[in-house]
Structure formats: C-alpha cells, structure tokens
Tab-separated table of C-alpha atoms and ligand atoms in Angstrom:
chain	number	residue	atom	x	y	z
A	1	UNK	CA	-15.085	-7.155	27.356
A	2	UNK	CA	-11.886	-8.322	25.686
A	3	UNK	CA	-11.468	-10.589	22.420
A	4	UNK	CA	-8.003	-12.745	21.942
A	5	UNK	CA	-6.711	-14.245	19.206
A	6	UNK	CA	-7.354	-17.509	20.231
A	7	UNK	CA	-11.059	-16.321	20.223
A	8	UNK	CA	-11.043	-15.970	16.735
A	9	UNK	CA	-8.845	-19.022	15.745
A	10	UNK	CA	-12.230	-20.177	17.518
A	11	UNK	CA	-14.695	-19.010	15.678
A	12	UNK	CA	-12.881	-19.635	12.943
A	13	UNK	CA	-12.847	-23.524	13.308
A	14	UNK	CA	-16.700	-22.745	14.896
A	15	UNK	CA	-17.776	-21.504	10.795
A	16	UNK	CA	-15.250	-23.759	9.073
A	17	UNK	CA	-17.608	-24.790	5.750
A	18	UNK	CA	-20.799	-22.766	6.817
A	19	UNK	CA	-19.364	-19.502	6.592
A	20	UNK	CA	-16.803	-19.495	3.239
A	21	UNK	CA	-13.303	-19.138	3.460
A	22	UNK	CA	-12.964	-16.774	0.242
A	23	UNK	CA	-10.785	-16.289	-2.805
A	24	UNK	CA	-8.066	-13.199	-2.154
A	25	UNK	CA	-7.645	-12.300	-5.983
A	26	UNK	CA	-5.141	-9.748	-8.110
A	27	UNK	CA	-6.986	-6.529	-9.073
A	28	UNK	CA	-6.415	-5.127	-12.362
A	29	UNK	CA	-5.644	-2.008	-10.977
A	30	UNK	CA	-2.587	-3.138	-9.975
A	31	UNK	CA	-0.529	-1.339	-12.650
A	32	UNK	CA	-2.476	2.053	-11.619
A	33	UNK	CA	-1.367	1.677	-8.628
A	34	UNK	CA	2.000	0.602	-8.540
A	35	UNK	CA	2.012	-1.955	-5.757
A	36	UNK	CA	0.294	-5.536	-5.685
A	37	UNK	CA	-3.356	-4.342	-4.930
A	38	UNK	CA	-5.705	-7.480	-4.018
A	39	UNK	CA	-9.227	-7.891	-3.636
A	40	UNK	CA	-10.707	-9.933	-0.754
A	41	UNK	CA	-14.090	-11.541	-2.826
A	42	UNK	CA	-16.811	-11.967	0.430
A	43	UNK	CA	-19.661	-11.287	-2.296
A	44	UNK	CA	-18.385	-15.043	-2.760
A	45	UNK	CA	-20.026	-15.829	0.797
A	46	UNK	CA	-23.811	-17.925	0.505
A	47	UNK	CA	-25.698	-14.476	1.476
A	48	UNK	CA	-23.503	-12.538	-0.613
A	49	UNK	CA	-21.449	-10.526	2.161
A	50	UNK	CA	-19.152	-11.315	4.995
A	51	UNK	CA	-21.575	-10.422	7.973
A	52	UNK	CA	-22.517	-13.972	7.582
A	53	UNK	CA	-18.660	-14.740	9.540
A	54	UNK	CA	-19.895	-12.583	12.487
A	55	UNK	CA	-23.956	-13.928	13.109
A	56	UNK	CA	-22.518	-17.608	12.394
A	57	UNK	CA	-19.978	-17.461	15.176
A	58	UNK	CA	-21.997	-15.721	17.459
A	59	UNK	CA	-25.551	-17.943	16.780
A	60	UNK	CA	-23.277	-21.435	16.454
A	61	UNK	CA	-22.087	-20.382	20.087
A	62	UNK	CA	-25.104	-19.982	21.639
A	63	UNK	CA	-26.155	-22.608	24.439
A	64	UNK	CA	-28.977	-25.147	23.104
A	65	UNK	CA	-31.648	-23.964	25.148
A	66	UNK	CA	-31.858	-20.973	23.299
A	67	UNK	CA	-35.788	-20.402	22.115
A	68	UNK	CA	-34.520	-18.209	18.877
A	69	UNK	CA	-32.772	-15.254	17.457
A	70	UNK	CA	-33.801	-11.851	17.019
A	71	UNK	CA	-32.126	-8.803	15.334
A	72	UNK	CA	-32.783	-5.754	13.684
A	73	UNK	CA	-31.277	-4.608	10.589
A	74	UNK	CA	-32.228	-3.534	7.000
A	75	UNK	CA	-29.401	-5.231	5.530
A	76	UNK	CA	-26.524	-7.918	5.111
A	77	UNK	CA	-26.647	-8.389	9.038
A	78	UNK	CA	-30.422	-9.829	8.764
A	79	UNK	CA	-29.535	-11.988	5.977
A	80	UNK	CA	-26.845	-13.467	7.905
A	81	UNK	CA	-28.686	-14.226	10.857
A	82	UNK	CA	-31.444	-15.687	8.824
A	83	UNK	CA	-29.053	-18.354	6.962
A	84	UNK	CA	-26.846	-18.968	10.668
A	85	UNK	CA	-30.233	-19.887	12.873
A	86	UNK	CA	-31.616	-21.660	9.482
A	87	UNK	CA	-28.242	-23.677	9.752
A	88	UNK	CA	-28.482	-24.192	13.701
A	89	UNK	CA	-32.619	-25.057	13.152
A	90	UNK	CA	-33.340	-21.842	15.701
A	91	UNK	CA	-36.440	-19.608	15.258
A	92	UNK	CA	-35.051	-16.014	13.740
A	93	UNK	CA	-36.866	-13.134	14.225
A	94	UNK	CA	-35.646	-9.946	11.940
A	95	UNK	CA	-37.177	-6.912	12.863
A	96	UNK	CA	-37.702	-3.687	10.633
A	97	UNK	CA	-39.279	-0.657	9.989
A	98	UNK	CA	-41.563	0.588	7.295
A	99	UNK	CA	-39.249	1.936	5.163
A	100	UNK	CA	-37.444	-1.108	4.411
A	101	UNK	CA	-37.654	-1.892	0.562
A	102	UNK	CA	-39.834	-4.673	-0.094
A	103	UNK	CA	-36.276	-6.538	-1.828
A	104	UNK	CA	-34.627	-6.546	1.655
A	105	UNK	CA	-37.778	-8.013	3.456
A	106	UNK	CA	-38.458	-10.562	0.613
A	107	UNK	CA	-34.579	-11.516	0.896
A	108	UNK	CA	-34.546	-12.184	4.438
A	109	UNK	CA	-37.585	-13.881	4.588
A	110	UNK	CA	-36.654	-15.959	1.702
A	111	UNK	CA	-34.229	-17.335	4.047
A	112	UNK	CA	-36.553	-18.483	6.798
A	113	UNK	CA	-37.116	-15.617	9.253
A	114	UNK	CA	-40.064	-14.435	10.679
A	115	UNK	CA	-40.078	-10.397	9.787
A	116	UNK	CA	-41.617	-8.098	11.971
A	117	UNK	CA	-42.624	-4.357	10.176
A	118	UNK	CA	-42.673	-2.133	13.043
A	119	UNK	CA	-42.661	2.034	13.123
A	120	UNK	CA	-40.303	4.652	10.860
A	121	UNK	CA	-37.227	4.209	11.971
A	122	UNK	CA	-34.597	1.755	13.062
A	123	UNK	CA	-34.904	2.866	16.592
A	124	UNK	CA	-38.313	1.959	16.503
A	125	UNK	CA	-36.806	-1.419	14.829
A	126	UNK	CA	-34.743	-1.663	17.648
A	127	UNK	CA	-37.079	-1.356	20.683
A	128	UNK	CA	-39.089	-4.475	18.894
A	129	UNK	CA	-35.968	-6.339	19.198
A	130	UNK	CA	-35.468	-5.431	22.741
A	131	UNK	CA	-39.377	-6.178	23.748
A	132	UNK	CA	-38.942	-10.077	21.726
A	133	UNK	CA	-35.914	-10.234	24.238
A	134	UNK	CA	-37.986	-9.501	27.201
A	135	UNK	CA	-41.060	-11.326	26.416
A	136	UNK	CA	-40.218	-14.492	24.945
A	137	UNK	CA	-36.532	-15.091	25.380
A	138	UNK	CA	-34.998	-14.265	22.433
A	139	UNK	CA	-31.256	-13.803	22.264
A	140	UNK	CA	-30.130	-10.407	20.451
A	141	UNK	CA	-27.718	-10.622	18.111
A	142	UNK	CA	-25.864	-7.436	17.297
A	143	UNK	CA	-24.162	-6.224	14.044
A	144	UNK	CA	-21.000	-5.034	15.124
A	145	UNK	CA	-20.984	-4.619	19.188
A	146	UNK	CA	-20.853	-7.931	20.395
A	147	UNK	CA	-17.209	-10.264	21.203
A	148	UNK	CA	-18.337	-13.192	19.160
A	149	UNK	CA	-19.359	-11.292	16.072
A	150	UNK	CA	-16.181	-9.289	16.438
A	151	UNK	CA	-14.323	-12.675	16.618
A	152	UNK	CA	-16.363	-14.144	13.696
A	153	UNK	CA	-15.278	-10.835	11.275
A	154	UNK	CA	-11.663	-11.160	12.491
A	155	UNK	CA	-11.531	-14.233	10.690
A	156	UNK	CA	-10.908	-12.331	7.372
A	157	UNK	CA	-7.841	-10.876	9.022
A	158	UNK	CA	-6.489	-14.452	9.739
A	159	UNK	CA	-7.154	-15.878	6.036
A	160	UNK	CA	-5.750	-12.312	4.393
A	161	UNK	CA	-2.154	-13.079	6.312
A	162	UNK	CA	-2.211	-16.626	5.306
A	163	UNK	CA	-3.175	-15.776	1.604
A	164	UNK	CA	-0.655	-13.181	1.468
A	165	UNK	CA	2.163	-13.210	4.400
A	166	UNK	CA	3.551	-10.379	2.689
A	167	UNK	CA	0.769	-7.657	3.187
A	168	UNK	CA	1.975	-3.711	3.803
A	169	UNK	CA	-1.835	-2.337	4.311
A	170	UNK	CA	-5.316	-3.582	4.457
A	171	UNK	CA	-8.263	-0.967	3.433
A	172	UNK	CA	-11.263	-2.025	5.283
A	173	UNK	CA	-14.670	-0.172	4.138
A	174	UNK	CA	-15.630	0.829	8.312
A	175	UNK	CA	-19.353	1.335	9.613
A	176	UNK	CA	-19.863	0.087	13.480
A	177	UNK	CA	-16.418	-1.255	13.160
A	178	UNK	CA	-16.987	-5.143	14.072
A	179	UNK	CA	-15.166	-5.706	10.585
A	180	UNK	CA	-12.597	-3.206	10.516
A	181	UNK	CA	-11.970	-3.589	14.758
A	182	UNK	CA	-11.871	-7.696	14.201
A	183	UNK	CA	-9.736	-7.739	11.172
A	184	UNK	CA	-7.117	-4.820	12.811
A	185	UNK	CA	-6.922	-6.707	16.013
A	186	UNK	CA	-6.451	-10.378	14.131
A	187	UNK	CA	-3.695	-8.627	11.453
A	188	UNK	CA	-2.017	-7.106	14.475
A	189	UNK	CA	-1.541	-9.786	16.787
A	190	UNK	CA	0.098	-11.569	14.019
A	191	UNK	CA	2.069	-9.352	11.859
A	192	UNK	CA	2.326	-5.722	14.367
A	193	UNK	CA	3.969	-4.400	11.770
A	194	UNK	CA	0.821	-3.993	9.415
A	195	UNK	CA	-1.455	-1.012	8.245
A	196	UNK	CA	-4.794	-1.122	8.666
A	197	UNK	CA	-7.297	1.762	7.445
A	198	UNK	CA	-10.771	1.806	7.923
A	199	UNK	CA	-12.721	3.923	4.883
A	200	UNK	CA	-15.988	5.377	5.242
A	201	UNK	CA	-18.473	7.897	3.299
A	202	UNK	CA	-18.227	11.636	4.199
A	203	UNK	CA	-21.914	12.331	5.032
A	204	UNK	CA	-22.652	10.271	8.199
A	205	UNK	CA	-19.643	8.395	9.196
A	206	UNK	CA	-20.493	7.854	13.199
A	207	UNK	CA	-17.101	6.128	13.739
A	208	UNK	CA	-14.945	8.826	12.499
A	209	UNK	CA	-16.896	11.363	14.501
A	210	UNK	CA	-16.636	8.926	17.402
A	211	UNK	CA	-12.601	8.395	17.266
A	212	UNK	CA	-12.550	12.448	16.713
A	213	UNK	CA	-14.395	13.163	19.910
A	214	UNK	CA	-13.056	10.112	21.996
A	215	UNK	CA	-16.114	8.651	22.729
A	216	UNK	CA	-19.069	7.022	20.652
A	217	UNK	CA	-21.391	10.019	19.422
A	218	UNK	CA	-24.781	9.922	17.033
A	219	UNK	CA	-24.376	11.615	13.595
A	220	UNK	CA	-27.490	12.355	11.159
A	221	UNK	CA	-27.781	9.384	8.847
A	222	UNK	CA	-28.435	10.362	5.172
A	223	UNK	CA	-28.755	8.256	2.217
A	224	UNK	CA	-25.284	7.023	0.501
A	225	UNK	CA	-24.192	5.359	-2.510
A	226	UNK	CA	-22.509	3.141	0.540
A	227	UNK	CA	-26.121	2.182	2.070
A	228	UNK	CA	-24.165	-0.370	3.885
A	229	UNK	CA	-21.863	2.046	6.153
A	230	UNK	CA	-25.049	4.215	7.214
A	231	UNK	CA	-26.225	4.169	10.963
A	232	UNK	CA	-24.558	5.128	14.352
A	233	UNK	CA	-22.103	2.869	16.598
A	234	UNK	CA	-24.442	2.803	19.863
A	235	UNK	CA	-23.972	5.388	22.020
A	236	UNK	CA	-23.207	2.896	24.512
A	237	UNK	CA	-20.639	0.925	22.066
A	238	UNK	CA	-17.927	-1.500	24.286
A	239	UNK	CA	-16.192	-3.384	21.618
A	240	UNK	CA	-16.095	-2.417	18.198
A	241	UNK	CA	-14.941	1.509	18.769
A	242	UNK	CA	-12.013	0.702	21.416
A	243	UNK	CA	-10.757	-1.691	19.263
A	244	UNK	CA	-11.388	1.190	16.158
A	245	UNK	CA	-9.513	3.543	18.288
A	246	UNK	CA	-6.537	1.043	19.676
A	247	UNK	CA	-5.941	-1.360	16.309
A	248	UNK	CA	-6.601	1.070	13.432
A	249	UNK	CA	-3.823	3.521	11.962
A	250	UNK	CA	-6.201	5.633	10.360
A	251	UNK	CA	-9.663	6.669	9.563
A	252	UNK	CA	-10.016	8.321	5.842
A	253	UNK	CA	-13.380	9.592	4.077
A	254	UNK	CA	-14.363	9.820	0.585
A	255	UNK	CA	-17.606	11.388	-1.356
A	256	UNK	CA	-20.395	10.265	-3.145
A	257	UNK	CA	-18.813	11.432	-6.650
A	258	UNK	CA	-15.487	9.302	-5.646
A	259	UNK	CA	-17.211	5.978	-4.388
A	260	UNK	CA	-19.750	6.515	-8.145
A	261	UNK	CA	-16.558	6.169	-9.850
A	262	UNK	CA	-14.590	3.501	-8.060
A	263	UNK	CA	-17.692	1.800	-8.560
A	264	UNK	CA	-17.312	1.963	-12.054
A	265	UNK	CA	-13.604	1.193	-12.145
A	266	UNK	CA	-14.661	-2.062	-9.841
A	267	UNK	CA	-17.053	-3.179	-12.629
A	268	UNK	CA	-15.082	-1.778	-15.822
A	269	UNK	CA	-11.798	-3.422	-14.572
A	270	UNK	CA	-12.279	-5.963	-12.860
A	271	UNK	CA	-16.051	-7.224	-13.532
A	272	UNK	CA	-16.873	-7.161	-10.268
A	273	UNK	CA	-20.860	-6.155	-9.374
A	274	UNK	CA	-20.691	-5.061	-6.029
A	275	UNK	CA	-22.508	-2.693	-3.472
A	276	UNK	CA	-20.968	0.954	-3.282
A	277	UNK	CA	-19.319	0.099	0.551
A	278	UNK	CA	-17.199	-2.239	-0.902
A	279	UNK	CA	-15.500	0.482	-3.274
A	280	UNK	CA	-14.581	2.785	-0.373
A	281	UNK	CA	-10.439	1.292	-0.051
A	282	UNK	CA	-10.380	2.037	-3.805
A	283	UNK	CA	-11.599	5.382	-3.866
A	284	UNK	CA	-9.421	6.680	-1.090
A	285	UNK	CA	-5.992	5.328	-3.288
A	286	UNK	CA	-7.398	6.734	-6.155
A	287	UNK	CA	-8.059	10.230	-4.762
A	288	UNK	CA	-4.262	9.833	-3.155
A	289	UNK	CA	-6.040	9.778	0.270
A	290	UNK	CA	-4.211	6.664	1.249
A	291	UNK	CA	-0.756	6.472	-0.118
A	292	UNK	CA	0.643	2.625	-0.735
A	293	UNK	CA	4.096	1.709	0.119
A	294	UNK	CA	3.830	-2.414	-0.929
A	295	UNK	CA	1.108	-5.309	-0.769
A	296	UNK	CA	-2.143	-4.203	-0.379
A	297	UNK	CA	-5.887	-5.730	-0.003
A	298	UNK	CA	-9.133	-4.458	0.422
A	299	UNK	CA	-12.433	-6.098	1.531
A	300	UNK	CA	-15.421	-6.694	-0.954
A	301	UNK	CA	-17.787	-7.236	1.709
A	302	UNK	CA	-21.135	-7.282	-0.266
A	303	UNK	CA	-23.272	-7.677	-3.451
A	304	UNK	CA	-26.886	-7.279	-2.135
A	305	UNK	CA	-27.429	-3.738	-4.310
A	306	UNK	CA	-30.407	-2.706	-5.969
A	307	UNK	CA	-29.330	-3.754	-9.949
A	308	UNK	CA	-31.013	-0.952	-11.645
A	309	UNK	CA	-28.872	1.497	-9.605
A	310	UNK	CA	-25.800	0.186	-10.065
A	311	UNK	CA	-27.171	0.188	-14.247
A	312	UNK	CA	-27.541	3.970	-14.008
A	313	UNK	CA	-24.192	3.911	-12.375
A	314	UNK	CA	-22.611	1.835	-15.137
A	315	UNK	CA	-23.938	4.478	-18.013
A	316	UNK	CA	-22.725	7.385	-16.577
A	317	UNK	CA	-26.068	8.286	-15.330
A	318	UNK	CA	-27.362	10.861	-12.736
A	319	UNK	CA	-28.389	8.850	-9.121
A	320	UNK	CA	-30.943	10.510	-6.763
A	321	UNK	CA	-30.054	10.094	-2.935
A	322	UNK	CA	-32.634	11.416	-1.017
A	323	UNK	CA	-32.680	15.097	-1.528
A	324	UNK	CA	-29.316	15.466	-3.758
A	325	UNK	CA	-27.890	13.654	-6.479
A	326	UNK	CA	-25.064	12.568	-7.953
A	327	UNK	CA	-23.962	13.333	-10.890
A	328	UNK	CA	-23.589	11.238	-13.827
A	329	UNK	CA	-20.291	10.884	-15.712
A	330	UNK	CA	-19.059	8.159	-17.941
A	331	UNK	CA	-16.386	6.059	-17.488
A	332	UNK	CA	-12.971	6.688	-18.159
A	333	UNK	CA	-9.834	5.093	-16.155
B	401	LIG	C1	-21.967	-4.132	7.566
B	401	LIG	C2	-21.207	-3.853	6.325
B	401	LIG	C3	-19.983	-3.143	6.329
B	401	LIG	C4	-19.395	-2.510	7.583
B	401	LIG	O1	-19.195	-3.397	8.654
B	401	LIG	P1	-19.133	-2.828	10.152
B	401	LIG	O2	-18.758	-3.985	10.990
B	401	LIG	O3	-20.501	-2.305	10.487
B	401	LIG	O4	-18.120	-1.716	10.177
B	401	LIG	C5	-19.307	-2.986	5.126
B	401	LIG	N1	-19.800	-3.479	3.966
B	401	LIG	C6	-20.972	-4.161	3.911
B	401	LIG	C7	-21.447	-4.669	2.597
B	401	LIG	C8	-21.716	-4.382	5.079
B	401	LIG	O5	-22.876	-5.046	5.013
C-alpha cells in the first residue's frame, strides 16, 4: 500500500471548497526565535481541525453504493466524518465508549451521526465498528491508517510549499502519523531538501516507541494536556508508520509543564485558542529541542478543547490529569 503525489494532488482537487484551504500566518514569536516562524491556522477548518482533509477525501472517494460510514473515535476524527458523509448525504455511524464526555458526543451528533455508546474503552469502541462493518455494510473509515486519509492530510504539505516556497522545517504535532506521514511525504516529493519533525507528548507517544523498536508497538495511554495525540498506531499499522519512519527526520518529545506554557505563549502572543496538540512544534523550539536554521511552520490542527481548561491554563492555574497534575504558573514570555 503505496500513496504518490499525484494521489494527493487528487484528493486535493477531490476537497477543493468542502475541506478549507487555510490561512499560513506570521507568529509573533518570530523575534524569539530568530527565523520566520509561521503558523498553519486548520482551527480555521468548518469542524475546527484538519482531520476533516483526511475523512473528506477518503468518504468523497467512496463508490455510490456505499450504505454508510462508520468510525470510532472520541475526537476531531468523528467530527470529520460526521460533516464529510453529511456533505456526501451517507448514513454515519460514530461509535464510542462510556467515557466519552457528553461535549464530544453532543458535537458529533450535532453534526448528523448516529452515536453508538458501547463498553469502557476504545477497543471496545472499536469492535462495534468492526461488527456495523460485518452486519450491515458499513465502510470503516480510519484516522490515520488508511491511503486516502493519508492523501487527504498531505494536502497541508502541498498548500505550506505553495504559501511559502522558501520553508527550512515544518513541526508537525505526530499521533498515528496520517498527518505528519502525509505532509513529510507531500513536502518531500517536492522540495527533498526539507525538514520535517513530528512532536509528540512524553507520556504515551506510540509512534516514537514504534520508530524506536522498528515496528508498531502498544504504549499505556494516560491523560495529556495533548488529548489529541493519545492512543496507539495499530499494532498492525501499513501506512502511516513506514511513511513516519521513511519521510520524517526526527521524532522529538516534550512534557506536560512545556506544552502548559506554549499554550499560554499561543494565546498571550498570538491570540490563538487552541487545543494543547497544536502547541507541541512550539514547545520543542522553545525548550531548544529543535534547533531552527531558516523558515519555519507548524500545524494548528485543532480548537475542539474543553474552555474552562484552557481558562485555568490562561491564569496560571493548577490542571488535574488523571492521577497527577500540572502545575500552575503564570505567564511570562
Ligand atoms: C488527530 C490529531 C492530531 C494527530 O494526527 P495523527 O494523524 O493522528 O498523527 C494532531 N492534532 C489534532 C488536533 C488532532 O485531532
């Protein structure tokens, strides 16, 4: 299972004005940082994150005999298959389990899916999925390990080296890798040349631990400030971690305490509200994880946070994740 780049020139003519092409802006942290640093805006996107690219392409492909869509996911993914079978008028079926806040089920069925609460965990989520696909037909539509989502979340990787032909590195904030393994592969076949860095949280990063061992393993999944980068690759992942392990340069981590404040510096510098994934890129070149050598952008894949968090967050409080917390400090640049 290969993708080209005329796969996601594709998909990107497939989403053209139902999927956002979105604004590449200067970040005020610029001068900190000494080099042109850019942020890519997908919070701008109609579900308020990029996955929307991905589920499009792969839901606008689909042949038109297909009875519906089912997925399971907690997050951006479900919203994005929501609006994309909405769009295509195709039954969506999102399933999840009980410990799903009652925001992210009232957001996804806001946008016309059927939910389906089943079991504890997302395994449990998942084997729901896979008995909709059995009994009535249903095509599954995965997150991150599937060629046309890969192809649809490439397309940021196109518009970032048409936006800014000039780009040294790209920071990509990395979970099952169909962002960070579609944009790589995209930037690469056009500009070889290029840096690419995928960024993920310290506690629980399954593709780090994956590219470390060689082969896709299962880590523990605890809560993060980056909610969004949680959850394993598949231990029977084909696409998203070769193309991790062939197309990025590097993998780099960063803690809870560093992704609180780039969080802040997001919000305090820029304005930007955004969900603690997005913040990863910044935190590494802040902590001098990831030196820059010239034009650089990083992806603000999502806004769909839970406000009174990221209010805590904003006054310096204290944040309880599961059984730690993080400690509150105030801002200061
Ligand atoms: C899904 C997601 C990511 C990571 O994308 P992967 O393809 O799983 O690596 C990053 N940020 C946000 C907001 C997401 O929803």
């Amino acid at each position: 299972m290969n993708i080209t780049l005329s796969d996601i020139h594709a998909a990107r003519d497939r989403i053209a004005g139902l999927a956002d092409r979105t604004p590449l802006v200067p970040s005020a942290m610029t001068d900190a940082f000494g080099v042109d640093f850019l942020l890519k805006l997908e919070i701008t996107q109609p579900i308020g994150a990029f996955k929307l690219r991905g589920a499009m392409n792969a839901i606008l492909n689909l042949p038109k005999e297909t009875p519906g869509v089912v997925c399971c996911s907690t997050g951006n993914h479900g919203r994005g298959v929501a609006y994309a079978a909405r769009a295509r008028g195709l039954r969506a079926v999102v399933c999840m389990s009980r410990l799903a806040p009652a925001a992210k089920v009232r957001g996804v069925r806001a946008l016309g899916a059927e939910v389906r609460i089943v079991g504890n965990s997302q395994d449990d989520a998942q084997a729901e999925a896979e008995r909709l696909v059995a009994a009535e037909g249903l095509v599954d539509i995965s997150p991150f390990d599937a060629p046309d989502v890969v192809a649809g979340q490439g397309t940021i990787g196109l518009e970032l080296l048409e936006q800014r032909p000039d780009l040294d590195t790209i920071l990509v904030p990395l979970s099952g890798g169909g962002l960070a393994g579609g944009v790589a592969f995209a930037a690469k076949a056009i500009r070889p040349d290029i840096r690419v860095i995928g960024v993920s949280m310290d506690r629980g990063a399954a593709m780090h631990a994956s590219l470390k061992a060689g082969y896709p393993v299962e880590v523990e999944e605890v809560p993060s400030l980056a909610d969004s980068l949680g959850g394993g690759i598949g231990l029977g992942n084909r696409i998203s971690f070769p193309l991790c392990r062939d197309y990025l340069d590097d993998v780099v981590l960063v803690s809870e305490d560093e992704i609180y404040h780039a969080l802040q510096t997001v919000y305090y510098e820029d304005r930007i509200v955004c969900e603690g994934a997005c913040v990863v890129g910044i935190a590494a070149v802040q902590t001098g994880k990831v030196q820059l050598s010239g034009p650089t952008a990083t992806i603000i894949t999502g806004r769909n946070l839970d406000m009174q968090v990221h209010a805590d967050i904003m006054a310096g409080r204290d944040v309880a994740l599961g059984d730690t917390t993080v400690r509150g400090r105030r801002y200061e640049p």
